[in-house]
XYZ file of C-alpha atoms in Angstrom:
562
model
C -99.018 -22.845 5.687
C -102.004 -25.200 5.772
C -100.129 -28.247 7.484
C -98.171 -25.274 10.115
C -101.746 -23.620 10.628
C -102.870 -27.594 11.650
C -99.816 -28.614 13.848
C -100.634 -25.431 15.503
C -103.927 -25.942 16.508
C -103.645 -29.062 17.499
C -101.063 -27.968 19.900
C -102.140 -27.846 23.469
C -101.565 -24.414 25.668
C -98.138 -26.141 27.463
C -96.651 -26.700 24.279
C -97.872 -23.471 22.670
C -95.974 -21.630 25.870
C -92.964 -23.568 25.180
C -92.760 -23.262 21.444
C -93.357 -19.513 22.028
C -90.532 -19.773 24.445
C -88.327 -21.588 22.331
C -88.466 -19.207 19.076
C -88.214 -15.965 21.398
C -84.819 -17.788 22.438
C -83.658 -18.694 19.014
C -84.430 -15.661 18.083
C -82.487 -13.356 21.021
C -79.462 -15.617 20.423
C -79.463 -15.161 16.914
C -79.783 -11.152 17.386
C -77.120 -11.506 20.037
C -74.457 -13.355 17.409
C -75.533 -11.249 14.741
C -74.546 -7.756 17.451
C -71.427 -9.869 17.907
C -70.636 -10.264 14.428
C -71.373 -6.545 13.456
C -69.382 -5.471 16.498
C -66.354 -3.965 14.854
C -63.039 -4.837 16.065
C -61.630 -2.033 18.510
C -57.983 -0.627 18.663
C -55.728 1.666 20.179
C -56.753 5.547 19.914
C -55.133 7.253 22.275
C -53.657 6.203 25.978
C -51.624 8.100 28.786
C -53.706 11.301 28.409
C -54.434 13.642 31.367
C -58.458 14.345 32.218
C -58.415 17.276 30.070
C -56.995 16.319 27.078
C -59.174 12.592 27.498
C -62.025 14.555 27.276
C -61.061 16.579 24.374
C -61.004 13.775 22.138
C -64.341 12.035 23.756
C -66.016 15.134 22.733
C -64.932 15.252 19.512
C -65.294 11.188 18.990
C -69.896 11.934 20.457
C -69.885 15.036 17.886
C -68.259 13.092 14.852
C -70.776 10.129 15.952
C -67.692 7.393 16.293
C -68.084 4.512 18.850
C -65.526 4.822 21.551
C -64.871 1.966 24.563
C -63.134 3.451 27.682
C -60.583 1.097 29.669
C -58.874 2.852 32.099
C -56.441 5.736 30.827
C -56.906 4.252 27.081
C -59.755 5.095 24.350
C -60.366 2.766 21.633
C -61.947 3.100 18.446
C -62.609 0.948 15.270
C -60.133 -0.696 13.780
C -60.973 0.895 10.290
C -61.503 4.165 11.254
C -58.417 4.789 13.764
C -55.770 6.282 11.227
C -58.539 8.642 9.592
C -59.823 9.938 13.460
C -56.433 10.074 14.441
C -55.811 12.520 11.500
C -59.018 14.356 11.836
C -58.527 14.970 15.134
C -54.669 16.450 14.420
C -55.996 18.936 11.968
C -58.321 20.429 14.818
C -54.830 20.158 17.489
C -56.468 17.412 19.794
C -55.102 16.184 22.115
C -53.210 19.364 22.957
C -49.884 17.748 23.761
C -47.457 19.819 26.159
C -50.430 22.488 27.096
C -51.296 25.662 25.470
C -48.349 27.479 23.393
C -48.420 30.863 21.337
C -52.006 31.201 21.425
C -51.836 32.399 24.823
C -50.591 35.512 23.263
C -53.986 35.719 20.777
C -55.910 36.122 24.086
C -54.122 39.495 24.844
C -55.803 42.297 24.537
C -54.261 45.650 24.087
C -55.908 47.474 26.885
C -55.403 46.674 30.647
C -52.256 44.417 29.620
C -49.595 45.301 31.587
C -45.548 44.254 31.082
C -45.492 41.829 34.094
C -48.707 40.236 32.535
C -47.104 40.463 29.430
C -44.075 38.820 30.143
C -46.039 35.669 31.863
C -47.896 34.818 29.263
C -44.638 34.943 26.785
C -42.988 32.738 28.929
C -46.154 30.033 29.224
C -46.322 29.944 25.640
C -42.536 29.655 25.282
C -42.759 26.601 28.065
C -45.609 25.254 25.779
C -43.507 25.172 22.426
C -40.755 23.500 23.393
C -42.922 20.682 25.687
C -44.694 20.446 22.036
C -41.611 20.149 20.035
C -40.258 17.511 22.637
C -43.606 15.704 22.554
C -43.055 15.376 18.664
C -40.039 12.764 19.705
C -41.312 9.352 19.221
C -39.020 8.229 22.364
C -40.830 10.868 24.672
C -44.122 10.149 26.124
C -44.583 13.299 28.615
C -42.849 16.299 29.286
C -42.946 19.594 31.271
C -40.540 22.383 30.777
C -40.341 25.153 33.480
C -38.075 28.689 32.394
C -36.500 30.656 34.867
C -36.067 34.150 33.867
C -35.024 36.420 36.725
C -36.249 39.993 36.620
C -34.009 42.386 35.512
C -32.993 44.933 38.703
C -30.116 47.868 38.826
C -29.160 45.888 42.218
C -28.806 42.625 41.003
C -25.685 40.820 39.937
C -26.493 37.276 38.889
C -29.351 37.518 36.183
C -28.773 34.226 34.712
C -31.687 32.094 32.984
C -31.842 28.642 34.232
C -34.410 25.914 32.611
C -35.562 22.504 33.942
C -36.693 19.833 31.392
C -38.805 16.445 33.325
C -39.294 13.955 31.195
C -41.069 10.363 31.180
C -39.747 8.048 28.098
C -42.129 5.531 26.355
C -40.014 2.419 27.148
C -36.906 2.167 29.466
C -34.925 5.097 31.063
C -33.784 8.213 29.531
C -30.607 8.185 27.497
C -27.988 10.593 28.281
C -27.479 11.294 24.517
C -31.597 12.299 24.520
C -31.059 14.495 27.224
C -28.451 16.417 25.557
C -30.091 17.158 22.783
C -32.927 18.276 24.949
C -30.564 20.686 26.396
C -28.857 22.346 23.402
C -32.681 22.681 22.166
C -34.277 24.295 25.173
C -31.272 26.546 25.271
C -30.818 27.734 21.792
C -34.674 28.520 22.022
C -34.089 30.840 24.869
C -32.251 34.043 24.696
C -28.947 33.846 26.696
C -29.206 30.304 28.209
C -26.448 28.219 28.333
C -26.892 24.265 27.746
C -25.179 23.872 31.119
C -27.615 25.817 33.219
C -30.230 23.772 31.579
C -31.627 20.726 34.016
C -32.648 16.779 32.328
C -34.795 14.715 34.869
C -36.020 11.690 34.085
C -39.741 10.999 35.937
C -39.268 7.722 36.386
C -36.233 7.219 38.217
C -36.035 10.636 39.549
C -32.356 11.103 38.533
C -30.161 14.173 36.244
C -29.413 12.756 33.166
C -26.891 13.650 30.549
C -24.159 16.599 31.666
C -20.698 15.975 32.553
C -20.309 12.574 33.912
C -20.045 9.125 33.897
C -23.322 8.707 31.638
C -21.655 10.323 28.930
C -18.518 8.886 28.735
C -20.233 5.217 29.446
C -22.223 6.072 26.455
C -19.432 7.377 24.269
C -17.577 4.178 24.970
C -20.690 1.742 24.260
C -20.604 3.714 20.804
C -17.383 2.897 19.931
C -17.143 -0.435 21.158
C -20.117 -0.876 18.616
C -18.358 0.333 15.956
C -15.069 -0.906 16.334
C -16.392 -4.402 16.702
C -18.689 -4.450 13.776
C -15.179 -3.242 11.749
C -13.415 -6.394 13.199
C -16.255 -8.629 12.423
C -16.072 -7.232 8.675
C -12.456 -8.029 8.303
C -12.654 -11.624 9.511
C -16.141 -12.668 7.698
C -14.491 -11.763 4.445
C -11.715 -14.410 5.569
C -13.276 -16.804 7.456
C -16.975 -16.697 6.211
C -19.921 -15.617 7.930
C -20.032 -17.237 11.645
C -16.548 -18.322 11.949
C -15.304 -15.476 14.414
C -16.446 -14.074 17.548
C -15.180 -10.644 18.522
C -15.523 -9.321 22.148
C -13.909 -5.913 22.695
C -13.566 -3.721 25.652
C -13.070 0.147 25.948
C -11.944 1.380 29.127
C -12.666 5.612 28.683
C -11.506 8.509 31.156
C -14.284 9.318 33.061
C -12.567 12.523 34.979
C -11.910 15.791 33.240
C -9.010 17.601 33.371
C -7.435 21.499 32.564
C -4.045 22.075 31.562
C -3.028 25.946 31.433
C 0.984 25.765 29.959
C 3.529 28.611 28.809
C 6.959 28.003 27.662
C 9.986 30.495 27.072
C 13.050 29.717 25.433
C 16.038 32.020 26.160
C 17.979 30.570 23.432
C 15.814 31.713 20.627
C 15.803 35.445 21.090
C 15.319 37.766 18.357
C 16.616 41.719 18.530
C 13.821 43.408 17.557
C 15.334 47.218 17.998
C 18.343 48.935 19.141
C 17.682 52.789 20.834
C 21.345 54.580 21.559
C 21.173 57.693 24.044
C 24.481 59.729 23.887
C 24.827 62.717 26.625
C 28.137 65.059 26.764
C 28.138 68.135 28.947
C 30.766 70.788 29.434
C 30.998 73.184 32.320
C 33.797 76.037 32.538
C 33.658 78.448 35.609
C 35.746 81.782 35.660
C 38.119 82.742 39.006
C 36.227 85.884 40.528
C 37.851 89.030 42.736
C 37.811 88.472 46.344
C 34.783 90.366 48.016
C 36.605 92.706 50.757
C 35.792 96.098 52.068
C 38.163 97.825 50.102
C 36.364 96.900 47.049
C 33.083 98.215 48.513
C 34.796 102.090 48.607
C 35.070 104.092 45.287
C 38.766 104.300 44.828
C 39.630 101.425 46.635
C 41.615 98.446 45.376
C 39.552 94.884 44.560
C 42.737 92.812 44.825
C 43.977 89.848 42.996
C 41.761 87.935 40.531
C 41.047 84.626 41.476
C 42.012 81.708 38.851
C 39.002 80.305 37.170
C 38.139 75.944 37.103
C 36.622 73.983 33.865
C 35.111 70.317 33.790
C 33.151 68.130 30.197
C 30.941 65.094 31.135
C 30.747 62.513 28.168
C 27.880 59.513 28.615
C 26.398 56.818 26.272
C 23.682 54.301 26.776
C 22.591 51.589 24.493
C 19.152 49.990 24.920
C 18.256 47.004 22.656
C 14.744 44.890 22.521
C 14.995 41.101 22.238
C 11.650 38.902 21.202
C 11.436 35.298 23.081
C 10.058 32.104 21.569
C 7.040 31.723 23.735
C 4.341 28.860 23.959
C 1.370 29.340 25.955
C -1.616 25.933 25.671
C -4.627 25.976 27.641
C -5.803 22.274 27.350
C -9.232 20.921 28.759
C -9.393 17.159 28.753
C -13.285 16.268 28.886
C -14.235 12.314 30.539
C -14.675 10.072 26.753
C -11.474 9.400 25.604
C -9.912 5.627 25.754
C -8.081 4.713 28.378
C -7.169 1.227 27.653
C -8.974 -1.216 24.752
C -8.755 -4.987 25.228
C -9.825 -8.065 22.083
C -10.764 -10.898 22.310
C -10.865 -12.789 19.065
C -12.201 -16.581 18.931
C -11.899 -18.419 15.322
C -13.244 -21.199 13.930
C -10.178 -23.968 14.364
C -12.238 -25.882 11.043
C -12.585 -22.945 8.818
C -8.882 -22.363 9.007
C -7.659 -25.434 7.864
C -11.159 -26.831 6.248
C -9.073 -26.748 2.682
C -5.623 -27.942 4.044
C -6.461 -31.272 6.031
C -5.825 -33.996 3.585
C -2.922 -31.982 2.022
C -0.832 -31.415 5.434
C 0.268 -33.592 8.067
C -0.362 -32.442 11.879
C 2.948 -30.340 11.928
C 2.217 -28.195 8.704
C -1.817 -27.837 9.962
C -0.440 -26.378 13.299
C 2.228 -24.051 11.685
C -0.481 -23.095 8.897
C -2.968 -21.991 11.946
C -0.085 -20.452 14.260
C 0.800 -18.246 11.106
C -3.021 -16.879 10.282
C -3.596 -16.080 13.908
C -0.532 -13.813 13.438
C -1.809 -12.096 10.543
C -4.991 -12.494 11.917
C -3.786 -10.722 15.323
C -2.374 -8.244 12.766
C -5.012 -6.940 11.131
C -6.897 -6.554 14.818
C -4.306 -4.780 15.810
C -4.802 -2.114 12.894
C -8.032 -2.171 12.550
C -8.686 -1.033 16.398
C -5.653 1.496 16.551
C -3.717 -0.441 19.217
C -1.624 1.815 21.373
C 1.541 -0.614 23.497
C 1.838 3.088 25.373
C -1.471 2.756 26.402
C -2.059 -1.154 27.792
C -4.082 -1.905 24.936
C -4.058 -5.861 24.478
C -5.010 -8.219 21.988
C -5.721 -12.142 22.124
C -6.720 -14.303 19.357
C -7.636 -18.260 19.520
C -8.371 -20.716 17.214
C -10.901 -23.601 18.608
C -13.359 -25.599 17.099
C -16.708 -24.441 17.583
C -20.068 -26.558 18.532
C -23.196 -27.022 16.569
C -25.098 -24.366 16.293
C -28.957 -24.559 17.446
C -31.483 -23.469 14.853
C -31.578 -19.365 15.443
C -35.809 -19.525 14.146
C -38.304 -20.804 12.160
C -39.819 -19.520 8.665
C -42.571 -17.023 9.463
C -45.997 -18.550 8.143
C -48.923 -16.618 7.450
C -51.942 -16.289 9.558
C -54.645 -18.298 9.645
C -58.578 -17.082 8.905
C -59.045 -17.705 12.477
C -56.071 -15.744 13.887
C -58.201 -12.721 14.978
C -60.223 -14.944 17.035
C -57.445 -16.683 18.329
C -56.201 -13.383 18.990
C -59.247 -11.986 21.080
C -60.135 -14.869 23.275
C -63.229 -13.238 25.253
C -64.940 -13.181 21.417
C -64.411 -16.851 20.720
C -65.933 -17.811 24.303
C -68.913 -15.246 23.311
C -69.390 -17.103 20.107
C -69.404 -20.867 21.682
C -71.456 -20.194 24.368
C -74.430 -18.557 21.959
C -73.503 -21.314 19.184
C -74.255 -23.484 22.038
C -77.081 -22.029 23.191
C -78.928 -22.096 19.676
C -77.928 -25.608 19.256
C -79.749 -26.776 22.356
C -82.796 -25.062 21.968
C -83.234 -26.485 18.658
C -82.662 -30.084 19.680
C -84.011 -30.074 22.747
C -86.780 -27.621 23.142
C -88.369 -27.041 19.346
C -87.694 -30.501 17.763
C -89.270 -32.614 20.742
C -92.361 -30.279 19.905
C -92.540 -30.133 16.722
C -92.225 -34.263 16.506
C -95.205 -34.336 19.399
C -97.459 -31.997 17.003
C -97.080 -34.251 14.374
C -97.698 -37.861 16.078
C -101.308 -36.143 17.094
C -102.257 -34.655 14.027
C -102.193 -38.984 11.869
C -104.970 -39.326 8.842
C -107.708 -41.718 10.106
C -108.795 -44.998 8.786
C -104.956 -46.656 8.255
C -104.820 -50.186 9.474
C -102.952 -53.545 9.002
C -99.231 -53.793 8.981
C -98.533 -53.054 5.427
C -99.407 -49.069 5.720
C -99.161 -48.149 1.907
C -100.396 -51.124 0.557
C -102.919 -51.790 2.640
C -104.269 -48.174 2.386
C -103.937 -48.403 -1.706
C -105.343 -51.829 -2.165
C -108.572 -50.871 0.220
C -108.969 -47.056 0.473
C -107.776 -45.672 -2.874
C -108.375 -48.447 -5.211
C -105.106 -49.171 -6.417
C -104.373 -52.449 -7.646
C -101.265 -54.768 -7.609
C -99.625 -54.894 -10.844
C -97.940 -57.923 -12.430
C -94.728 -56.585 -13.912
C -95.218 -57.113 -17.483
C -98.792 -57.465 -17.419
C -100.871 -54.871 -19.753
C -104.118 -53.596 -18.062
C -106.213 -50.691 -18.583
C -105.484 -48.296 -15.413
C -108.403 -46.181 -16.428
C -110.782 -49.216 -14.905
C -109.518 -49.707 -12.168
C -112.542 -48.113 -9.647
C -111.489 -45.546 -6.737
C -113.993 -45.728 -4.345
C -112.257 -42.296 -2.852
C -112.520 -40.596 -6.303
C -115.944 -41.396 -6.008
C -116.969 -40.275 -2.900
C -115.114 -37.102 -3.866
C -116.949 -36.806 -6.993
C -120.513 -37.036 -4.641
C -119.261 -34.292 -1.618
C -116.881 -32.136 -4.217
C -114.698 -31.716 -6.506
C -111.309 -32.883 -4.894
C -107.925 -33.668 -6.847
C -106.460 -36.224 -4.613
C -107.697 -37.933 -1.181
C -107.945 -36.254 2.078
C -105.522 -37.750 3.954
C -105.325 -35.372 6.709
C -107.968 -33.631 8.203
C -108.478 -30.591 11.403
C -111.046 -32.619 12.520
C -109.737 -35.934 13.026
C -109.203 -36.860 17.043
C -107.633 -39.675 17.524
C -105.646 -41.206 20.198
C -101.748 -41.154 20.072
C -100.420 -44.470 20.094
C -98.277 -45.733 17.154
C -99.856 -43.495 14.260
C -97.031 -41.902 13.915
C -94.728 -44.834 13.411
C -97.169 -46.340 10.688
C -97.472 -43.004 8.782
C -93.976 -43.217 8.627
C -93.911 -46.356 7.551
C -96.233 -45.465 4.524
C -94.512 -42.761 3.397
C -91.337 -45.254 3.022
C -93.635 -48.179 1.201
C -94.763 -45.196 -1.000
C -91.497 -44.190 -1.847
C -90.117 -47.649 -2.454
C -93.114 -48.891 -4.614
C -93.424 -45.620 -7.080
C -89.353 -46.818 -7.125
C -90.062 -50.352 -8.330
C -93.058 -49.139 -10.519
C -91.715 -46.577 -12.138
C -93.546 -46.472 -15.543
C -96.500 -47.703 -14.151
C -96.463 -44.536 -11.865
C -96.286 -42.077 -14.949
C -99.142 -43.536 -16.462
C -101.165 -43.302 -13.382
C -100.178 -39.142 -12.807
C -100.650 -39.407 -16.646
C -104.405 -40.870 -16.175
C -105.191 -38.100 -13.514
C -103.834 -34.995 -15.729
C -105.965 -35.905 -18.630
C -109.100 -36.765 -16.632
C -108.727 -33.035 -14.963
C -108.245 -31.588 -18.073
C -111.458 -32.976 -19.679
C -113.663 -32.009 -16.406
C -112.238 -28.919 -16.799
C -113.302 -28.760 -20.419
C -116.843 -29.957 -20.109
């Protein structure tokens, strides 16, 4: 503290400013890596959320006392503490995702709640629910579903319920198998809507997904190319070895849909089911009557001759019988899906087929050997895909030699210490530019000060070129040694003991002193220069050293004693 307390004062007010200057530098670039350092690394919170629901979580991040950055339409948090906010925040719902849902219904109240107000709110908190349970998809990024139930009326004839589903996926386009399972889910959640009256549009592109159409059946035949392929590719790995076929395969599917309403009869197969007989005989007899005349209108007069009298029977049968007829009636509905035509294409390796044969064959038997696996090769294709002739389906199989193949990747190696600053260039540049920034202020600002301070503040009374030994053989007494040569170190005199012993008690010589003022020149260079003699004689003299510090210890002790 002594020697600091002297290079200050003898400091002039320029270089006081600077050094002031210089530390206040050091230390703001110090603070400013240390802020850097303690800076924790940010991630991901939440991103894509509307002004309300952004808010909702920036409230709850300032009352929970979390650090937050904003950039743009994402929040970011610490890196530690993301999965724990991220689950605090869930238990208390926020972000509300797909607006409010059932808990419109808590706001109710009983009174002044009529059934049109009713009926709103039910469906707003129905809407809600299912954009919630969509939102739960990890494909889906936003949603809005709109319900439309028509009010019932005595008047009205079509009371159907219709629904519209928009939807924005996280990556890519909508799939036509997502949007019908949106569909069978918005309509089985809805009373009496039917998955066809329920509308998919994707955001992005603006288009109806999913329904009856080419989307469908395109995806229905992707599907089963995938599978039939990877079957193919099973087959010939466990013959060939892994990499030694290539299998391309093509599914042409009906894309139109067709109805087919049929009924057959066949006369030839009747049946008598019952047999109803209906028998009618009648009989009629008339008698011959007297002849109406006017003498059989007076009292004795004579009726005349009887008329002869006429008889007729009536005899009829009819015989009904009930036949039942073989009848067929098919109502067939052809949807788009099904496979039109399938074409293979089956590449082997020309090496792996013959790879055990070559030096046991000639040219002949290797070409016979390969034209016979590519048959049972073609074979097992052929079963394996259910080939149809009636249907156009083709297969082709080859057997070529195949080229080298380049290296698919490298081993993954692990990271290095410095991959998160690798990763996050912005921090490295920070941390350069303030390592930087420290190193020049201590080079070029406090060293050239501190190395001034100490070429003014030089102990007086040095001369000659030696340095050290002039200064010991004529200020502090000390004299040359022959190595080897015994001599009583207690008489050798010390004029600057002496002159101690008249001012003061002092331990060693005052070499430096506040009130020296002398002119800088080359002081400095010679008090470095007797610092290095010192060093190299008390090396050379070792023992005779010890016996000098020796000397001094006991001397101190026995003025202390007396």
């Amino acid at each position: 503290m002594n020697d600091l307390a002297a290079i200050w004062s003898a400091l002039d007010l320029r270089r006081k400013a600077v050094v002031i200057a210089a530390t206040l530098g050091v230390f703001a670039a110090v603070l400013a890596l240390a802020r850097i350092a303690a800076t924790p690394q940010l991630a991901l919170l939440y991103s894509g959320l509307d002004a309300t629901q952004s808010g909702e979580v920036i409230e709850a991040l300032e009352g929970q006392g979390v650090p937050y950055e904003i950039r743009g339409e994402a929040i970011f948090v610490p890196e530690m503490e993301r999965d724990a906010l991220r689950m605090r925040l869930a238990t208390r719902g926020i972000p509300m995702a797909g607006g409010a849902g059932y808990e419109i219904l808590d706001g109710l109240s009983g009174f002044g709640t009529t059934s049109q107000m009713f009926d709103a709110a039910y469906w707003r908190a129905k809407e809600g629910e299912l954009a919630r349970t969509i939102l739960s998809s990890p494909d889906v990024r936003q949603v809005r579903v709109h319900i439309g139930n028509p009010v019932g009326g005595s008047f009205r004839r079509d009371a159907d319920t219709t629904a519209s589903v928009m939807l924005t996926a996280r990556s890519g386009a909508v799939s036509s198998a997502v949007a019908d399972a949106l569909r069978f889910l918005v309509a089985s959640a809805v009373q009496g809507l039917n998955p066809d009256r329920v509308t998919v549009i994707d955001a992005e592109s603006g288009r109806v997904i999913g329904g009856r159409g080419d989307d469908h059946s395109a995806a229905s035949a992707i599907a089963q190319e995938k599978a039939l392929k990877q079957s193919v590719e099973r087959l010939l790995d466990a013959r060939l070895g892994l990499g030694n076929a290539i299998v391309e395969l093509s599914v042409e599917p009906v894309t139109e849909t067709e109805r087919i309403i049929e009924r057959r009869i066949d006369p030839q197969s009747r049946v008598a089911v019952s047999t109803d007989v209906q028998e009618k005989v009648s009989s009629e007899k008339n008698g011959g009557g007297d002849a109406v005349t006017v003498a059989s209108n007076l009292p004795n007069g004579d009726a005349g001759e009887a008329a002869q009298g006429s008889q007729s029977q009536n005899s009829e049968s009819r015989t009904v019988t009930n036949f039942e007829i073989s009848e067929v009636t098919r109502d067939l509905e052809r949807g788009p899906g099904a496979v039109k035509r399938m074409t293979v294409a089956v590449l082997l390796n020309r090496d792996a087929l013959v790879s055990g044969n070559k030096a046991d064959l000639s040219a002949e038997e290797l070409e016979e050997l390969v034209r016979k696996e590519i048959e049972d090769i073609r074979d097992l294709v052929s079963a394996s895909v259910g080939l149809d002739d009636a249907r156009g389906d083709r297969v082709s199989v080859k057997a070529m030699p195949f080229g080298p193949n380049a290296d698919v990747g490298v081993m993954a190696q692990e990271a290095p210490w410095f991959a998160g600053l690798v990763a996050d260039p912005v921090k490295l540049v920070q941390f350069a530019a303030l390592a930087l920034v420290v190193l020049a202020l201590g080079l070029f600002v406090v060293r050239p000060v501190l190395t001034a301070s100490r070429e003014q503040v030089v102990p007086d009374g040095v001369s000659g070129e030696a340095g050290i030994p002039a200064l010991a053989e004529a200020d502090i007494g000390v004299q040359r040694l022959e190595a080897g040569t015994p001599q009583d170190i207690r008489a050798v005199s010390n004029p600057l003991q002496e002159s101690a012993d008249r001012s003061g008690p002092a331990d060693l010589p005052t070499v430096y002193s506040a009130e020296m003022e002398q002119p800088a020149g080359s002081r400095g260079d010679r008090l470095g220069h007797m610092v290095s003699s010192l060093r190299q004689m008390v090396e050379e003299r070792q023992m005779d050293t010890v016996e000098i510090l020796r000397n001094w210890i006991e001397d101190e002790k026995s003025g202390d004693a007396v």
